[in-house]
Short mmCIF file of C-alpha atoms in Angstrom, two decimals:
data_model
loop_
_atom_site.label_atom_id
_atom_site.label_comp_id
_atom_site.label_asym_id
_atom_site.label_seq_id
_atom_site.Cartn_x
_atom_site.Cartn_y
_atom_site.Cartn_z
CA MET A 8 44.00 136.75 9.74
CA GLY A 9 42.85 133.23 7.80
CA LEU A 10 44.64 129.71 7.93
CA ARG A 11 48.00 130.34 6.72
CA ARG A 12 49.88 131.10 10.42
CA LEU A 13 47.95 127.69 11.22
CA THR A 14 50.69 124.76 12.59
CA GLU A 15 49.21 121.69 11.68
CA SER A 16 47.93 119.28 15.25
CA GLN A 17 46.15 116.32 15.48
CA GLY A 18 43.82 115.83 18.28
CA THR A 19 40.35 115.55 18.66
CA LEU A 20 38.04 117.47 21.71
CA TYR A 21 35.38 116.22 23.41
CA GLY A 22 32.28 117.90 24.11
CA PHE A 23 29.52 117.59 27.56
CA ALA A 24 27.49 115.00 25.71
CA GLY A 25 30.40 113.10 24.02
CA GLU A 26 30.58 114.77 20.74
CA CYS A 27 33.93 114.58 19.06
CA VAL A 28 35.58 117.53 16.90
CA PRO A 29 38.80 117.30 15.32
CA ILE A 30 41.31 120.26 15.93
CA LYS A 31 42.28 121.83 12.51
CA GLY A 32 45.74 123.35 14.25
CA THR A 33 46.94 125.48 16.35
CA VAL A 34 48.28 129.37 16.21
CA GLU A 35 49.60 130.97 18.84
CA ILE A 36 48.58 134.90 18.83
CA GLU A 37 49.54 137.69 21.22
CA MET A 38 46.89 138.82 23.27
CA VAL A 39 46.03 142.03 25.44
CA PHE A 40 43.88 141.94 28.01
CA GLY A 41 42.73 145.39 30.40
CA GLU A 42 43.16 149.20 29.34
CA LYS A 43 45.55 151.87 29.67
CA GLU A 44 47.68 151.25 32.19
CA ALA A 45 46.26 148.21 33.42
CA ALA A 46 46.69 146.29 30.60
CA ARG A 47 48.52 143.04 29.85
CA ALA A 48 49.74 141.67 27.06
CA ILE A 49 50.94 137.65 26.81
CA MET A 50 51.05 135.39 24.02
CA VAL A 51 47.93 132.93 23.79
CA LEU A 52 48.40 129.31 22.27
CA TYR A 53 44.68 128.40 20.25
CA MET A 54 43.83 125.71 18.96
CA VAL A 55 41.39 126.62 15.88
CA ILE A 56 38.16 124.11 15.36
CA ASP A 57 35.50 124.19 12.74
CA ALA A 58 32.36 124.40 14.60
CA GLU A 59 28.96 126.44 14.97
CA ALA A 60 28.71 128.71 18.26
CA SER A 61 27.46 132.07 19.44
CA TYR A 62 31.19 132.42 20.51
CA ASN A 63 34.37 133.20 18.78
CA ILE A 64 37.19 132.10 20.99
CA ILE A 65 37.64 130.36 24.05
CA ILE A 66 39.96 131.45 27.17
CA GLY A 67 40.96 128.20 28.56
CA ARG A 68 42.42 127.41 32.29
CA PRO A 69 45.75 127.67 31.04
CA THR A 70 45.84 131.49 29.85
CA LEU A 71 43.83 132.20 32.94
CA ASN A 72 46.89 131.09 34.92
CA LYS A 73 48.85 132.87 32.94
CA LEU A 74 47.44 135.80 33.41
CA GLY A 75 46.78 135.54 36.94
CA ALA A 76 43.42 136.15 36.50
CA ILE A 77 39.78 135.14 38.86
CA VAL A 78 36.71 135.13 37.35
CA SER A 79 33.36 136.10 38.88
CA THR A 80 30.65 134.95 36.19
CA TYR A 81 27.89 136.86 38.64
CA HIS A 82 29.76 140.05 38.30
CA LEU A 83 30.60 139.16 34.64
CA CYS A 84 34.02 140.64 35.50
CA MET A 85 37.55 138.74 34.98
CA LYS A 86 40.63 140.71 37.22
CA PHE A 87 44.35 139.89 37.11
CA PRO A 88 47.64 141.75 38.49
CA VAL A 89 49.47 144.12 36.33
CA GLY A 90 52.41 144.92 38.19
CA ARG A 91 51.01 146.93 41.05
CA LYS A 92 47.87 147.43 39.47
CA VAL A 93 44.91 145.15 39.16
CA GLY A 94 43.44 145.02 35.26
CA SER A 95 40.23 143.77 34.52
CA VAL A 96 38.00 143.08 31.65
CA TRP A 97 34.27 143.51 31.90
CA ALA A 98 31.93 141.58 29.84
CA ASP A 99 28.81 143.58 28.33
CA SER A 100 25.43 141.92 29.84
CA ARG A 101 23.89 142.61 26.35
CA ILE A 102 26.05 140.89 24.80
CA ALA A 103 26.21 138.26 27.13
CA ARG A 104 22.65 138.11 26.63
CA ARG A 105 22.53 137.48 23.14
CA CYS A 106 25.35 134.84 23.01
CA TYR A 107 23.09 133.25 25.39
CA GLU A 108 19.85 133.33 22.58
CA ASP A 109 21.97 132.84 19.92
CA SER A 110 23.26 129.49 21.26
CA LEU A 111 20.37 128.05 21.88
CA LYS A 112 19.34 128.19 18.23
CA ILE A 113 22.29 125.92 17.49
CA GLY A 114 21.65 122.49 16.83
CA ILE A 115 24.40 119.87 18.46
CA SER A 116 25.18 118.47 15.45
CA ALA A 117 26.64 115.17 16.83
CA PRO A 118 28.13 112.44 14.57
CA THR A 119 25.76 109.48 14.29
CA LEU A 120 27.88 106.59 15.40
CA THR A 121 26.24 102.75 13.49
CA VAL A 122 27.85 100.07 15.83
CA ASN A 123 27.05 96.51 14.97
CA VAL A 124 26.60 94.52 18.39
CA LEU A 125 27.54 91.04 18.10
CA ASP A 126 26.46 89.56 21.40
CA LEU A 127 28.54 86.40 22.20
CA ASP A 128 28.75 84.57 25.12
CA LEU A 129 32.71 82.94 25.19
CA ASP A 130 31.56 80.44 27.92
CA PRO A 131 28.48 80.01 27.98
CA ARG A 132 28.63 76.88 30.21
CA CYS A 133 25.37 75.18 28.81
CA VAL A 134 24.32 71.88 29.22
CA TYR A 135 24.67 70.93 25.80
CA GLU A 136 28.24 69.97 26.21
CA ASN A 137 28.06 67.84 22.99
CA GLU A 138 27.74 71.62 21.04
CA ARG A 139 30.63 73.55 22.39
CA PRO A 140 34.06 73.58 20.59
CA HIS A 141 36.88 71.10 21.55
CA PRO A 142 39.98 71.56 21.06
CA ALA A 143 42.16 70.60 17.61
CA GLU A 144 45.01 69.09 19.48
CA ASP A 145 45.61 67.41 22.41
CA VAL A 146 45.88 69.39 26.15
CA LYS A 147 47.40 68.86 29.14
CA ASP A 148 46.91 70.36 32.64
CA VAL A 149 49.63 73.31 33.79
CA GLN A 150 49.50 75.09 36.84
CA ILE A 151 49.79 78.33 37.24
CA GLY A 152 49.18 79.16 40.84
CA PRO A 153 50.31 77.89 44.52
CA SER A 154 47.70 76.27 44.73
CA ALA A 155 47.01 72.50 42.76
CA SER A 156 43.65 73.95 41.50
CA HIS A 157 45.28 76.84 39.77
CA VAL A 158 45.69 75.40 36.72
CA THR A 159 44.50 76.01 33.14
CA LYS A 160 44.99 73.62 29.84
CA VAL A 161 47.78 74.26 27.19
CA GLY A 162 48.51 72.31 23.57
CA THR A 163 51.03 69.51 24.07
CA THR A 164 52.71 71.04 21.31
CA LEU A 165 54.08 74.08 23.11
CA SER A 166 57.71 74.08 23.12
CA HIS A 167 59.26 74.14 26.97
CA GLU A 168 60.36 77.87 26.08
CA GLU A 169 56.42 78.47 25.37
CA GLU A 170 55.39 76.83 28.76
CA THR A 171 57.76 78.77 31.05
CA ARG A 172 55.95 82.36 29.75
CA LEU A 173 53.01 80.57 31.98
CA ASP A 174 55.47 81.37 34.91
CA MET A 175 55.35 85.04 34.52
CA PRO A 176 58.87 86.06 35.46
CA GLY A 177 57.72 89.69 36.08
CA ILE A 178 58.31 93.28 34.38
CA ASP A 179 62.10 93.55 33.52
CA PRO A 180 63.47 96.04 36.30
CA SER A 181 65.40 97.76 33.39
CA LEU A 182 62.06 98.74 32.21
CA MET A 183 60.02 99.48 35.62
CA SER A 184 60.77 98.92 39.26
CA ARG A 185 59.16 100.72 42.31
CA SER A 186 61.67 103.26 44.63
CA LEU A 187 59.59 104.75 47.63
CA SER A 188 60.13 108.78 47.51
CA VAL A 189 60.16 108.39 51.83
CA ILE A 190 60.57 112.54 52.57
CA GLN A 191 63.76 113.46 54.24
CA GLY A 192 64.04 112.97 57.95
CA ALA A 193 60.32 111.33 58.46
CA LYS A 194 60.43 108.55 61.05
CA PRO A 195 60.37 105.15 60.67
CA VAL A 196 56.61 103.49 62.40
CA VAL A 197 57.06 99.91 64.07
CA GLN A 198 53.13 99.46 64.34
CA LYS A 199 52.44 97.25 67.29
CA ARG A 200 51.34 93.60 66.20
CA ARG A 201 47.40 93.26 66.49
CA LYS A 202 45.88 90.35 67.59
CA HIS A 203 43.45 87.99 65.16
CA GLY A 204 41.22 85.59 65.74
CA GLU A 205 42.04 81.61 64.88
CA GLU A 206 40.36 82.12 61.61
CA ARG A 207 41.85 85.06 60.47
CA ARG A 208 45.73 83.67 61.79
CA LYS A 209 45.02 80.33 60.06
CA ALA A 210 44.47 82.99 56.97
CA THR A 211 47.22 84.60 57.58
CA LYS A 212 49.58 81.86 57.69
CA GLU A 213 47.92 80.25 53.91
CA GLU A 214 48.39 83.72 52.38
CA THR A 215 51.27 84.14 53.27
CA ASN A 216 53.17 80.35 52.35
CA LYS A 217 51.20 81.25 49.17
CA LEU A 218 53.46 84.86 48.29
CA LEU A 219 56.47 83.02 50.14
CA THR A 220 56.24 80.40 47.32
CA THR A 221 55.86 82.10 44.57
CA GLY A 222 58.50 84.08 45.59
CA PHE A 223 56.37 87.41 46.25
CA ILE A 224 57.80 87.85 49.97
CA ARG A 225 60.85 87.39 51.95
CA GLU A 226 61.62 86.67 56.07
CA VAL A 227 63.01 90.22 57.07
CA GLN A 228 64.72 90.26 60.06
CA TYR A 229 65.65 93.65 61.35
CA PRO A 230 62.83 95.91 59.73
CA THR A 231 62.92 100.11 60.11
CA TRP A 232 59.05 100.30 59.14
CA LEU A 233 56.61 97.88 60.15
CA ALA A 234 53.11 97.29 59.41
CA ASN A 235 50.31 95.24 60.18
CA VAL A 236 48.23 92.66 57.95
CA VAL A 237 44.76 93.28 57.25
CA MET A 238 42.12 90.40 56.98
CA VAL A 239 39.51 90.63 54.63
CA LYS A 240 36.95 88.25 53.86
CA LYS A 241 35.73 88.17 50.05
CA SER A 242 31.98 87.15 48.93
CA ASN A 243 32.94 83.79 48.05
CA GLY A 244 34.19 83.18 51.76
CA TRP A 245 37.82 83.86 50.81
CA TRP A 246 40.30 85.85 52.30
CA ARG A 247 42.27 89.05 51.23
CA MET A 248 45.44 89.89 53.20
CA CYS A 249 46.14 93.14 52.85
CA THR A 250 48.54 95.34 54.72
CA ASP A 251 47.58 98.40 56.51
CA TYR A 252 50.75 101.01 54.63
CA THR A 253 48.81 104.06 56.40
CA ASN A 254 52.27 105.39 57.96
CA LEU A 255 54.75 104.35 55.11
CA ASN A 256 52.05 106.08 52.84
CA LYS A 257 52.07 109.70 54.87
CA ALA A 258 55.72 109.63 54.66
CA CYS A 259 56.01 108.88 50.73
CA LEU A 260 55.89 111.89 48.27
CA LYS A 261 53.16 111.67 45.82
CA ASP A 262 53.67 110.61 41.84
CA LEU A 263 51.94 113.25 40.05
CA TYR A 264 51.82 111.12 36.56
CA SER A 265 48.15 111.38 36.37
CA LEU A 266 45.58 108.72 35.54
CA PRO A 267 43.72 109.08 31.88
CA SER A 268 40.28 110.82 32.41
CA ILE A 269 37.64 108.19 32.37
CA ASP A 270 35.46 110.21 29.68
CA ARG A 271 38.12 110.66 27.35
CA LEU A 272 38.63 106.46 27.59
CA VAL A 273 34.78 106.38 26.86
CA GLY A 274 35.10 108.82 23.92
CA GLY A 275 38.03 106.70 22.78
CA VAL A 276 36.27 103.39 21.81
CA LEU A 277 32.77 104.95 20.28
CA GLY A 278 31.75 104.02 16.93
CA TYR A 279 34.22 100.88 16.96
CA ALA A 280 32.89 97.48 15.38
CA LEU A 281 34.65 95.32 17.97
CA LEU A 282 36.01 95.51 21.64
CA SER A 283 38.06 93.11 23.36
CA PHE A 284 38.56 94.05 27.77
CA MET A 285 40.91 92.76 29.63
CA ASP A 286 42.87 92.55 32.89
CA ALA A 287 46.51 91.91 33.63
CA TYR A 288 46.74 88.99 36.01
CA SER A 289 48.49 90.03 39.37
CA SER A 290 48.94 93.43 37.55
CA TYR A 291 50.67 95.00 40.93
CA ASN A 292 52.60 92.27 41.43
CA GLN A 293 54.65 92.10 38.17
CA ILE A 294 56.85 95.02 38.93
CA GLN A 295 59.92 94.58 41.41
CA MET A 296 60.91 96.60 44.59
CA HIS A 297 64.23 98.18 44.67
CA PRO A 298 66.01 95.90 46.34
CA GLN A 299 66.93 98.96 49.02
CA ASP A 300 63.65 100.28 49.47
CA GLU A 301 62.02 95.92 50.00
CA GLU A 302 62.41 96.46 53.44
CA LYS A 303 60.53 99.84 53.89
CA THR A 304 57.31 96.97 52.97
CA ALA A 305 57.78 94.92 55.66
CA LEU A 306 54.72 93.29 57.58
CA ILE A 307 54.05 91.67 60.75
CA THR A 308 52.63 88.52 60.99
CA GLU A 309 51.85 86.07 63.81
CA ALA A 310 55.79 84.35 64.65
CA ARG A 311 57.63 86.20 61.67
CA ALA A 312 58.35 89.21 59.67
CA PHE A 313 58.27 89.53 55.72
CA CYS A 314 59.27 92.29 53.45
CA TYR A 315 57.53 92.66 49.28
CA LYS A 316 60.10 91.92 46.68
CA VAL A 317 57.34 93.27 44.34
CA MET A 318 54.89 96.20 44.44
CA PRO A 319 52.42 95.38 46.67
CA PHE A 320 48.75 96.14 46.78
CA GLY A 321 47.67 99.33 49.07
CA LEU A 322 50.84 101.15 48.90
CA THR A 323 50.78 104.49 47.66
CA ASN A 324 51.31 105.44 44.21
CA THR A 325 51.11 101.94 42.55
CA GLY A 326 47.90 102.60 40.12
CA ALA A 327 50.69 105.94 38.98
CA THR A 328 53.29 103.65 38.80
CA TYR A 329 51.51 101.01 36.78
CA GLN A 330 49.80 103.61 34.59
CA ARG A 331 53.93 104.59 33.92
CA LEU A 332 54.33 101.34 32.60
CA MET A 333 51.11 100.47 30.52
CA ASP A 334 51.79 103.92 29.06
CA LYS A 335 55.70 103.34 28.25
CA ILE A 336 54.51 99.40 26.81
CA PHE A 337 51.63 100.47 24.52
CA LYS A 338 52.92 103.55 23.61
CA GLU A 339 53.11 102.87 19.71
CA ILE A 340 49.41 101.94 19.80
CA ILE A 341 47.93 103.30 22.97
CA GLY A 342 44.50 105.65 21.86
CA ILE A 343 45.33 103.84 18.40
CA ASN A 344 44.32 100.00 18.88
CA ILE A 345 44.37 99.74 22.67
CA GLU A 346 42.44 102.05 25.77
CA VAL A 347 44.82 101.54 29.07
CA TYR A 348 43.49 102.58 32.03
CA VAL A 349 46.04 100.84 35.09
CA ASP A 350 45.49 97.49 34.54
CA VAL A 351 42.11 97.22 32.64
CA MET A 352 43.06 97.13 28.58
CA VAL A 353 40.37 97.63 25.63
CA VAL A 354 41.38 96.35 22.31
CA LYS A 355 39.32 98.09 19.76
CA SER A 356 39.29 97.73 16.09
CA THR A 357 37.35 99.76 12.90
CA GLU A 358 36.72 96.73 11.32
CA ALA A 359 35.63 93.42 13.28
CA ILE A 360 37.25 90.89 10.52
CA GLY A 361 40.25 92.79 11.61
CA HIS A 362 39.84 92.33 15.02
CA CYS A 363 42.14 89.12 15.54
CA GLU A 364 45.00 90.83 13.91
CA VAL A 365 44.92 93.65 16.22
CA LEU A 366 44.84 91.24 18.95
CA GLU A 367 48.11 89.79 18.22
CA GLN A 368 49.55 92.54 17.80
CA VAL A 369 48.23 93.17 21.34
CA PHE A 370 49.59 89.67 22.66
CA SER A 371 52.88 90.06 20.97
CA ILE A 372 54.18 93.21 22.79
CA LEU A 373 52.53 91.77 26.44
CA ARG A 374 55.02 88.80 25.76
CA LYS A 375 57.80 91.08 24.58
CA HIS A 376 58.07 92.57 27.92
#
């Protein structure tokens, strides 16, 4: 057949050992499975690669699903429906044995990647304070959280507009907001308020006041859904306030937007000269809840009930929603200069000398949104 019918396609296949094989193109061929009256013809889209193997083609899951096939490696047989009949494809045990023996003779020729590792401690906290670099301009403290201790240092030459960006207004609802797809006919559940000890009650009050100060929650009087708060003590002695959305999550449809494969992400950063790892701050809370669904997120405390104005942690589909947002924001450079898994970002550069320009591009996109 040659390569004349080959359609250009960009992409990479990843092996079990992490080896990368570029895709040369795709070609669609009509394939006949079975024999005589129990035969079935379907169109199969093949990806063409240049690799040493003891076999010529591999039938993947899309084709097997299209056939409705059931494969038994023990019996070396594949069966599939053909009208009211059952089609069969049997393997030759001698050929299967020869292919296996030939595959053992083929060496894996994965490309050797040379990576220059530069281990830098960007904040060494060493005792030699006089050796640490100092800002080139005067700085001042700017509060970035509800507590007076949540401050960062910024240059005094920042304009008022640049300073207000530190307040993080959140994602524009026209770009992304969170709606709850409650199953039709689902009965709202109001959980009975649970009792907490004095330490937990005090921590709940403090965390609630923080959320009110930042504008993440508001008071609600007549909620149809109501969930309890769950206080979890962290390793540093502080408390994390979570919400038991078990009932609400069961009543919501699942978002089928898939998260990236970890194997693909790891393979996507292999061989790059420099990597920068970043976590989004208050990631989920940057997405606004749809106004009509805010009260469904209601939570009960010791005295009052509140609901979230932003997407809270613990709600179903939060990971898929945030991944969809990141894919939309970085659609032009994802897979090229950045890899994203929910709120974790890895900025990558093929040359260390150009890494600052890549970071500048990423931060420019983040500031835009």
